[in-house]
Amino acid sequence: MLRVLFVCTGNTCRSPMAAEMMRQLAKEYQVEVEVKSAGIAAFPGSPASDHTQTILRDKGWSDHHVAQSMDQKLVDWADIVLTMTSYHRDVIREHYEASLPKTYTLAEYAHSLSPSEQAMKSIDIQDPFGGDLSIYRQCGEEIEEAIRIILRYWTTKGTTS
Protein backbone atom coordinates (compact mmCIF):
# COMPACT_ATOMS: atom_id res chain seq x y z
CA MET A 1 0.00 0.00 0.00
CA LEU A 2 1.37 3.38 -1.03
CA ARG A 3 1.50 6.13 1.61
CA VAL A 4 0.84 9.62 0.23
CA LEU A 5 1.35 12.87 2.13
CA PHE A 6 -0.20 16.09 0.81
CA VAL A 7 1.27 19.39 2.01
CA CYS A 8 0.17 23.00 1.79
CA THR A 9 0.64 26.04 4.02
CA GLY A 10 -1.93 25.88 6.83
CA ASN A 11 -3.37 22.39 6.26
CA THR A 12 -6.91 23.76 6.21
CA CYS A 13 -7.71 24.20 2.49
CA ARG A 14 -5.76 22.49 -0.28
CA SER A 15 -4.00 19.57 1.41
CA PRO A 16 -7.04 18.29 3.33
CA MET A 17 -9.09 18.61 0.13
CA ALA A 18 -6.42 16.68 -1.81
CA ALA A 19 -6.12 14.01 0.89
CA GLU A 20 -9.84 13.28 0.97
CA MET A 21 -10.04 13.36 -2.83
CA MET A 22 -7.20 10.83 -3.06
CA ARG A 23 -8.86 8.58 -0.47
CA GLN A 24 -12.18 8.59 -2.26
CA LEU A 25 -10.99 8.52 -5.86
CA ALA A 26 -8.51 5.73 -5.10
CA LYS A 27 -11.52 3.56 -4.22
CA GLU A 28 -13.03 4.36 -7.62
CA TYR A 29 -9.76 3.39 -9.34
CA GLN A 30 -9.22 0.41 -7.02
CA VAL A 31 -5.83 1.67 -5.87
CA GLU A 32 -4.79 0.98 -2.29
CA VAL A 33 -3.39 4.08 -0.62
CA GLU A 34 -3.02 5.48 2.83
CA VAL A 35 -3.23 9.27 2.90
CA LYS A 36 -2.32 12.06 5.30
CA SER A 37 -1.95 15.81 5.02
CA ALA A 38 0.06 18.51 6.78
CA GLY A 39 1.03 22.16 6.57
CA ILE A 40 4.40 23.87 6.66
CA ALA A 41 2.88 26.65 8.80
CA ALA A 42 -0.16 24.93 10.28
CA PHE A 43 -1.94 25.68 13.53
CA PRO A 44 -2.36 22.12 14.83
CA GLY A 45 -5.94 21.25 15.69
CA SER A 46 -7.56 23.71 13.28
CA PRO A 47 -10.49 22.37 11.24
CA ALA A 48 -10.67 22.47 7.46
CA SER A 49 -11.88 25.82 6.14
CA ASP A 50 -15.63 26.24 5.77
CA HIS A 51 -15.46 26.22 1.96
CA THR A 52 -13.25 23.12 1.93
CA GLN A 53 -15.79 21.37 4.15
CA THR A 54 -18.59 22.47 1.80
CA ILE A 55 -16.84 21.08 -1.28
CA LEU A 56 -16.14 17.74 0.40
CA ARG A 57 -19.70 17.45 1.78
CA ASP A 58 -21.16 18.32 -1.64
CA LYS A 59 -19.31 15.30 -3.05
CA GLY A 60 -20.61 13.12 -0.22
CA TRP A 61 -17.15 12.78 1.31
CA SER A 62 -15.88 13.26 4.84
CA ASP A 63 -15.24 16.84 5.85
CA HIS A 64 -13.72 15.90 9.21
CA HIS A 65 -10.17 17.20 9.40
CA VAL A 66 -7.73 18.37 12.06
CA ALA A 67 -4.69 20.32 10.88
CA GLN A 68 -1.20 19.12 11.68
CA SER A 69 2.28 20.53 11.12
CA MET A 70 4.83 18.99 8.81
CA ASP A 71 7.49 17.03 10.68
CA GLN A 72 10.16 14.37 10.24
CA LYS A 73 7.84 11.61 11.33
CA LEU A 74 5.47 12.37 8.44
CA VAL A 75 8.36 12.50 5.95
CA ASP A 76 9.56 9.11 7.18
CA TRP A 77 6.02 7.69 6.96
CA ALA A 78 5.37 8.84 3.39
CA ASP A 79 6.34 7.00 0.23
CA ILE A 80 5.59 10.17 -1.73
CA VAL A 81 5.11 13.78 -0.64
CA LEU A 82 2.93 15.91 -2.92
CA THR A 83 2.91 19.63 -2.30
CA MET A 84 0.57 22.29 -3.58
CA THR A 85 3.32 24.69 -4.72
CA SER A 86 6.99 24.69 -5.66
CA TYR A 87 7.61 26.82 -2.56
CA HIS A 88 6.21 24.06 -0.31
CA ARG A 89 8.27 21.47 -2.20
CA ASP A 90 11.46 23.49 -1.81
CA VAL A 91 10.92 24.17 1.91
CA ILE A 92 10.37 20.47 2.58
CA ARG A 93 13.38 19.41 0.54
CA GLU A 94 15.52 21.96 2.37
CA HIS A 95 14.40 20.96 5.88
CA TYR A 96 14.02 17.19 5.46
CA GLU A 97 16.89 15.52 3.63
CA ALA A 98 15.03 12.19 3.45
CA SER A 99 12.31 13.89 1.40
CA LEU A 100 14.53 14.74 -1.57
CA PRO A 101 13.82 11.73 -3.81
CA LYS A 102 10.10 11.60 -3.03
CA THR A 103 8.83 15.19 -2.92
CA TYR A 104 7.13 16.89 -5.89
CA THR A 105 4.40 19.38 -6.50
CA LEU A 106 1.12 17.62 -7.21
CA ALA A 107 0.97 19.08 -10.73
CA GLU A 108 4.57 18.26 -11.68
CA TYR A 109 4.19 14.69 -10.43
CA ALA A 110 0.98 14.19 -12.41
CA HIS A 111 2.61 15.59 -15.53
CA SER A 112 5.76 13.47 -15.09
CA LEU A 113 3.69 10.29 -14.99
CA SER A 114 1.58 11.12 -17.99
CA PRO A 115 3.09 13.89 -20.14
CA SER A 116 0.64 13.12 -22.94
CA GLU A 117 -2.28 14.21 -20.73
CA GLN A 118 -3.32 17.82 -21.12
CA ALA A 119 -0.81 19.86 -19.15
CA MET A 120 -1.97 21.45 -15.92
CA LYS A 121 -2.30 25.24 -16.05
CA SER A 122 0.53 25.71 -13.56
CA ILE A 123 2.99 23.78 -11.45
CA ASP A 124 1.35 25.45 -8.42
CA ILE A 125 -2.16 25.00 -7.04
CA GLN A 126 -3.05 28.51 -5.91
CA ASP A 127 -4.21 29.08 -2.34
CA PRO A 128 -7.96 29.75 -2.20
CA PHE A 129 -7.75 31.00 1.41
CA GLY A 130 -9.97 34.05 1.83
CA GLY A 131 -11.66 33.53 -1.52
CA ASP A 132 -15.29 32.75 -2.18
CA LEU A 133 -16.71 29.30 -2.77
CA SER A 134 -16.14 29.55 -6.55
CA ILE A 135 -12.40 30.02 -5.98
CA TYR A 136 -12.35 26.93 -3.75
CA ARG A 137 -14.27 24.96 -6.37
CA GLN A 138 -11.74 25.94 -9.04
CA CYS A 139 -8.91 24.88 -6.72
CA GLY A 140 -10.68 21.58 -6.05
CA GLU A 141 -11.09 20.95 -9.78
CA GLU A 142 -7.34 21.45 -10.34
CA ILE A 143 -6.50 19.09 -7.49
CA GLU A 144 -8.98 16.47 -8.68
CA GLU A 145 -7.64 16.66 -12.26
CA ALA A 146 -4.08 15.95 -11.06
CA ILE A 147 -5.18 13.15 -8.74
CA ARG A 148 -7.16 11.46 -11.52
CA ILE A 149 -4.11 11.61 -13.82
CA ILE A 150 -2.00 9.98 -11.09
CA LEU A 151 -4.58 7.31 -10.32
CA ARG A 152 -5.08 6.46 -14.00
CA TYR A 153 -1.34 5.99 -14.31
CA TRP A 154 -1.06 3.92 -11.14
CA THR A 155 -3.97 1.77 -12.33
CA THR A 156 -2.26 0.91 -15.62
CA LYS A 157 1.45 1.06 -14.71
CA GLY A 158 1.51 0.31 -10.98
CA THR A 159 2.33 2.50 -8.02
CA THR A 160 6.05 1.74 -7.81
CA SER A 161 7.12 3.93 -10.75
PDB file of C-alpha atoms in Angstrom:
ATOM      1  CA  MET A   1       0.000   0.000   0.000  1.00  0.00           C
ATOM      2  CA  LEU A   2       1.367   3.383  -1.033  1.00  0.00           C
ATOM      3  CA  ARG A   3       1.497   6.128   1.606  1.00  0.00           C
ATOM      4  CA  VAL A   4       0.839   9.621   0.227  1.00  0.00           C
ATOM      5  CA  LEU A   5       1.346  12.869   2.129  1.00  0.00           C
ATOM      6  CA  PHE A   6      -0.201  16.092   0.805  1.00  0.00           C
ATOM      7  CA  VAL A   7       1.269  19.389   2.006  1.00  0.00           C
ATOM      8  CA  CYS A   8       0.172  23.003   1.793  1.00  0.00           C
ATOM      9  CA  THR A   9       0.640  26.043   4.025  1.00  0.00           C
ATOM     10  CA  GLY A  10      -1.926  25.876   6.827  1.00  0.00           C
ATOM     11  CA  ASN A  11      -3.369  22.388   6.258  1.00  0.00           C
ATOM     12  CA  THR A  12      -6.913  23.755   6.207  1.00  0.00           C
ATOM     13  CA  CYS A  13      -7.714  24.201   2.494  1.00  0.00           C
ATOM     14  CA  ARG A  14      -5.760  22.486  -0.281  1.00  0.00           C
ATOM     15  CA  SER A  15      -4.001  19.575   1.409  1.00  0.00           C
ATOM     16  CA  PRO A  16      -7.042  18.292   3.327  1.00  0.00           C
ATOM     17  CA  MET A  17      -9.093  18.610   0.130  1.00  0.00           C
ATOM     18  CA  ALA A  18      -6.425  16.682  -1.808  1.00  0.00           C
ATOM     19  CA  ALA A  19      -6.117  14.014   0.886  1.00  0.00           C
ATOM     20  CA  GLU A  20      -9.842  13.285   0.965  1.00  0.00           C
ATOM     21  CA  MET A  21     -10.043  13.356  -2.827  1.00  0.00           C
ATOM     22  CA  MET A  22      -7.195  10.832  -3.059  1.00  0.00           C
ATOM     23  CA  ARG A  23      -8.863   8.575  -0.466  1.00  0.00           C
ATOM     24  CA  GLN A  24     -12.184   8.592  -2.262  1.00  0.00           C
ATOM     25  CA  LEU A  25     -10.995   8.522  -5.859  1.00  0.00           C
ATOM     26  CA  ALA A  26      -8.508   5.728  -5.097  1.00  0.00           C
ATOM     27  CA  LYS A  27     -11.519   3.560  -4.221  1.00  0.00           C
ATOM     28  CA  GLU A  28     -13.030   4.355  -7.617  1.00  0.00           C
ATOM     29  CA  TYR A  29      -9.761   3.391  -9.342  1.00  0.00           C
ATOM     30  CA  GLN A  30      -9.221   0.405  -7.021  1.00  0.00           C
ATOM     31  CA  VAL A  31      -5.833   1.666  -5.873  1.00  0.00           C
ATOM     32  CA  GLU A  32      -4.786   0.984  -2.291  1.00  0.00           C
ATOM     33  CA  VAL A  33      -3.389   4.075  -0.625  1.00  0.00           C
ATOM     34  CA  GLU A  34      -3.020   5.485   2.833  1.00  0.00           C
ATOM     35  CA  VAL A  35      -3.226   9.274   2.896  1.00  0.00           C
ATOM     36  CA  LYS A  36      -2.319  12.057   5.304  1.00  0.00           C
ATOM     37  CA  SER A  37      -1.949  15.815   5.017  1.00  0.00           C
ATOM     38  CA  ALA A  38       0.061  18.507   6.782  1.00  0.00           C
ATOM     39  CA  GLY A  39       1.026  22.159   6.566  1.00  0.00           C
ATOM     40  CA  ILE A  40       4.400  23.866   6.657  1.00  0.00           C
ATOM     41  CA  ALA A  41       2.883  26.652   8.797  1.00  0.00           C
ATOM     42  CA  ALA A  42      -0.160  24.929  10.279  1.00  0.00           C
ATOM     43  CA  PHE A  43      -1.940  25.681  13.534  1.00  0.00           C
ATOM     44  CA  PRO A  44      -2.364  22.121  14.834  1.00  0.00           C
ATOM     45  CA  GLY A  45      -5.939  21.254  15.691  1.00  0.00           C
ATOM     46  CA  SER A  46      -7.558  23.706  13.277  1.00  0.00           C
ATOM     47  CA  PRO A  47     -10.489  22.371  11.242  1.00  0.00           C
ATOM     48  CA  ALA A  48     -10.670  22.474   7.464  1.00  0.00           C
ATOM     49  CA  SER A  49     -11.883  25.822   6.144  1.00  0.00           C
ATOM     50  CA  ASP A  50     -15.634  26.242   5.769  1.00  0.00           C
ATOM     51  CA  HIS A  51     -15.457  26.222   1.956  1.00  0.00           C
ATOM     52  CA  THR A  52     -13.247  23.116   1.930  1.00  0.00           C
ATOM     53  CA  GLN A  53     -15.790  21.374   4.151  1.00  0.00           C
ATOM     54  CA  THR A  54     -18.592  22.468   1.802  1.00  0.00           C
ATOM     55  CA  ILE A  55     -16.835  21.082  -1.275  1.00  0.00           C
ATOM     56  CA  LEU A  56     -16.142  17.740   0.402  1.00  0.00           C
ATOM     57  CA  ARG A  57     -19.696  17.452   1.780  1.00  0.00           C
ATOM     58  CA  ASP A  58     -21.158  18.321  -1.635  1.00  0.00           C
ATOM     59  CA  LYS A  59     -19.312  15.296  -3.046  1.00  0.00           C
ATOM     60  CA  GLY A  60     -20.609  13.119  -0.219  1.00  0.00           C
ATOM     61  CA  TRP A  61     -17.145  12.779   1.309  1.00  0.00           C
ATOM     62  CA  SER A  62     -15.883  13.258   4.843  1.00  0.00           C
ATOM     63  CA  ASP A  63     -15.241  16.842   5.854  1.00  0.00           C
ATOM     64  CA  HIS A  64     -13.717  15.899   9.207  1.00  0.00           C
ATOM     65  CA  HIS A  65     -10.166  17.198   9.397  1.00  0.00           C
ATOM     66  CA  VAL A  66      -7.735  18.368  12.056  1.00  0.00           C
ATOM     67  CA  ALA A  67      -4.687  20.325  10.879  1.00  0.00           C
ATOM     68  CA  GLN A  68      -1.196  19.125  11.682  1.00  0.00           C
ATOM     69  CA  SER A  69       2.277  20.527  11.119  1.00  0.00           C
ATOM     70  CA  MET A  70       4.828  18.994   8.805  1.00  0.00           C
ATOM     71  CA  ASP A  71       7.490  17.033  10.677  1.00  0.00           C
ATOM     72  CA  GLN A  72      10.164  14.375  10.236  1.00  0.00           C
ATOM     73  CA  LYS A  73       7.835  11.606  11.333  1.00  0.00           C
ATOM     74  CA  LEU A  74       5.471  12.372   8.439  1.00  0.00           C
ATOM     75  CA  VAL A  75       8.360  12.501   5.946  1.00  0.00           C
ATOM     76  CA  ASP A  76       9.563   9.109   7.180  1.00  0.00           C
ATOM     77  CA  TRP A  77       6.025   7.688   6.959  1.00  0.00           C
ATOM     78  CA  ALA A  78       5.366   8.837   3.389  1.00  0.00           C
ATOM     79  CA  ASP A  79       6.337   7.003   0.226  1.00  0.00           C
ATOM     80  CA  ILE A  80       5.594  10.172  -1.730  1.00  0.00           C
ATOM     81  CA  VAL A  81       5.114  13.780  -0.636  1.00  0.00           C
ATOM     82  CA  LEU A  82       2.933  15.906  -2.922  1.00  0.00           C
ATOM     83  CA  THR A  83       2.912  19.635  -2.302  1.00  0.00           C
ATOM     84  CA  MET A  84       0.569  22.295  -3.579  1.00  0.00           C
ATOM     85  CA  THR A  85       3.323  24.689  -4.719  1.00  0.00           C
ATOM     86  CA  SER A  86       6.986  24.693  -5.664  1.00  0.00           C
ATOM     87  CA  TYR A  87       7.614  26.821  -2.563  1.00  0.00           C
ATOM     88  CA  HIS A  88       6.212  24.064  -0.311  1.00  0.00           C
ATOM     89  CA  ARG A  89       8.271  21.471  -2.199  1.00  0.00           C
ATOM     90  CA  ASP A  90      11.460  23.492  -1.812  1.00  0.00           C
ATOM     91  CA  VAL A  91      10.915  24.167   1.910  1.00  0.00           C
ATOM     92  CA  ILE A  92      10.370  20.473   2.584  1.00  0.00           C
ATOM     93  CA  ARG A  93      13.385  19.413   0.539  1.00  0.00           C
ATOM     94  CA  GLU A  94      15.525  21.962   2.373  1.00  0.00           C
ATOM     95  CA  HIS A  95      14.395  20.959   5.878  1.00  0.00           C
ATOM     96  CA  TYR A  96      14.021  17.190   5.462  1.00  0.00           C
ATOM     97  CA  GLU A  97      16.888  15.518   3.630  1.00  0.00           C
ATOM     98  CA  ALA A  98      15.026  12.193   3.452  1.00  0.00           C
ATOM     99  CA  SER A  99      12.312  13.892   1.403  1.00  0.00           C
ATOM    100  CA  LEU A 100      14.534  14.739  -1.572  1.00  0.00           C
ATOM    101  CA  PRO A 101      13.816  11.727  -3.808  1.00  0.00           C
ATOM    102  CA  LYS A 102      10.100  11.603  -3.033  1.00  0.00           C
ATOM    103  CA  THR A 103       8.832  15.195  -2.922  1.00  0.00           C
ATOM    104  CA  TYR A 104       7.134  16.887  -5.885  1.00  0.00           C
ATOM    105  CA  THR A 105       4.400  19.382  -6.498  1.00  0.00           C
ATOM    106  CA  LEU A 106       1.123  17.623  -7.208  1.00  0.00           C
ATOM    107  CA  ALA A 107       0.971  19.080 -10.728  1.00  0.00           C
ATOM    108  CA  GLU A 108       4.565  18.262 -11.676  1.00  0.00           C
ATOM    109  CA  TYR A 109       4.192  14.686 -10.434  1.00  0.00           C
ATOM    110  CA  ALA A 110       0.984  14.185 -12.408  1.00  0.00           C
ATOM    111  CA  HIS A 111       2.606  15.590 -15.529  1.00  0.00           C
ATOM    112  CA  SER A 112       5.758  13.471 -15.092  1.00  0.00           C
ATOM    113  CA  LEU A 113       3.688  10.287 -14.993  1.00  0.00           C
ATOM    114  CA  SER A 114       1.584  11.117 -17.993  1.00  0.00           C
ATOM    115  CA  PRO A 115       3.093  13.889 -20.138  1.00  0.00           C
ATOM    116  CA  SER A 116       0.642  13.122 -22.941  1.00  0.00           C
ATOM    117  CA  GLU A 117      -2.282  14.207 -20.729  1.00  0.00           C
ATOM    118  CA  GLN A 118      -3.323  17.817 -21.118  1.00  0.00           C
ATOM    119  CA  ALA A 119      -0.808  19.863 -19.152  1.00  0.00           C
ATOM    120  CA  MET A 120      -1.974  21.449 -15.919  1.00  0.00           C
ATOM    121  CA  LYS A 121      -2.305  25.240 -16.049  1.00  0.00           C
ATOM    122  CA  SER A 122       0.526  25.713 -13.555  1.00  0.00           C
ATOM    123  CA  ILE A 123       2.988  23.780 -11.449  1.00  0.00           C
ATOM    124  CA  ASP A 124       1.351  25.451  -8.419  1.00  0.00           C
ATOM    125  CA  ILE A 125      -2.162  24.996  -7.038  1.00  0.00           C
ATOM    126  CA  GLN A 126      -3.048  28.514  -5.909  1.00  0.00           C
ATOM    127  CA  ASP A 127      -4.208  29.075  -2.338  1.00  0.00           C
ATOM    128  CA  PRO A 128      -7.958  29.749  -2.201  1.00  0.00           C
ATOM    129  CA  PHE A 129      -7.752  30.995   1.409  1.00  0.00           C
ATOM    130  CA  GLY A 130      -9.966  34.047   1.828  1.00  0.00           C
ATOM    131  CA  GLY A 131     -11.660  33.533  -1.525  1.00  0.00           C
ATOM    132  CA  ASP A 132     -15.290  32.754  -2.180  1.00  0.00           C
ATOM    133  CA  LEU A 133     -16.708  29.300  -2.775  1.00  0.00           C
ATOM    134  CA  SER A 134     -16.144  29.545  -6.548  1.00  0.00           C
ATOM    135  CA  ILE A 135     -12.397  30.025  -5.980  1.00  0.00           C
ATOM    136  CA  TYR A 136     -12.355  26.932  -3.746  1.00  0.00           C
ATOM    137  CA  ARG A 137     -14.271  24.955  -6.367  1.00  0.00           C
ATOM    138  CA  GLN A 138     -11.741  25.944  -9.038  1.00  0.00           C
ATOM    139  CA  CYS A 139      -8.915  24.881  -6.722  1.00  0.00           C
ATOM    140  CA  GLY A 140     -10.682  21.581  -6.050  1.00  0.00           C
ATOM    141  CA  GLU A 141     -11.089  20.952  -9.782  1.00  0.00           C
ATOM    142  CA  GLU A 142      -7.337  21.445 -10.345  1.00  0.00           C
ATOM    143  CA  ILE A 143      -6.501  19.090  -7.493  1.00  0.00           C
ATOM    144  CA  GLU A 144      -8.975  16.469  -8.682  1.00  0.00           C
ATOM    145  CA  GLU A 145      -7.640  16.657 -12.255  1.00  0.00           C
ATOM    146  CA  ALA A 146      -4.085  15.953 -11.058  1.00  0.00           C
ATOM    147  CA  ILE A 147      -5.178  13.149  -8.743  1.00  0.00           C
ATOM    148  CA  ARG A 148      -7.158  11.463 -11.519  1.00  0.00           C
ATOM    149  CA  ILE A 149      -4.106  11.606 -13.819  1.00  0.00           C
ATOM    150  CA  ILE A 150      -2.004   9.984 -11.090  1.00  0.00           C
ATOM    151  CA  LEU A 151      -4.583   7.307 -10.322  1.00  0.00           C
ATOM    152  CA  ARG A 152      -5.082   6.461 -14.002  1.00  0.00           C
ATOM    153  CA  TYR A 153      -1.337   5.988 -14.315  1.00  0.00           C
ATOM    154  CA  TRP A 154      -1.065   3.918 -11.144  1.00  0.00           C
ATOM    155  CA  THR A 155      -3.968   1.769 -12.329  1.00  0.00           C
ATOM    156  CA  THR A 156      -2.263   0.909 -15.615  1.00  0.00           C
ATOM    157  CA  LYS A 157       1.449   1.060 -14.708  1.00  0.00           C
ATOM    158  CA  GLY A 158       1.507   0.313 -10.976  1.00  0.00           C
ATOM    159  CA  THR A 159       2.333   2.504  -8.021  1.00  0.00           C
ATOM    160  CA  THR A 160       6.047   1.740  -7.814  1.00  0.00           C
ATOM    161  CA  SER A 161       7.119   3.930 -10.752  1.00  0.00           C
TER     162      SER A 161
END
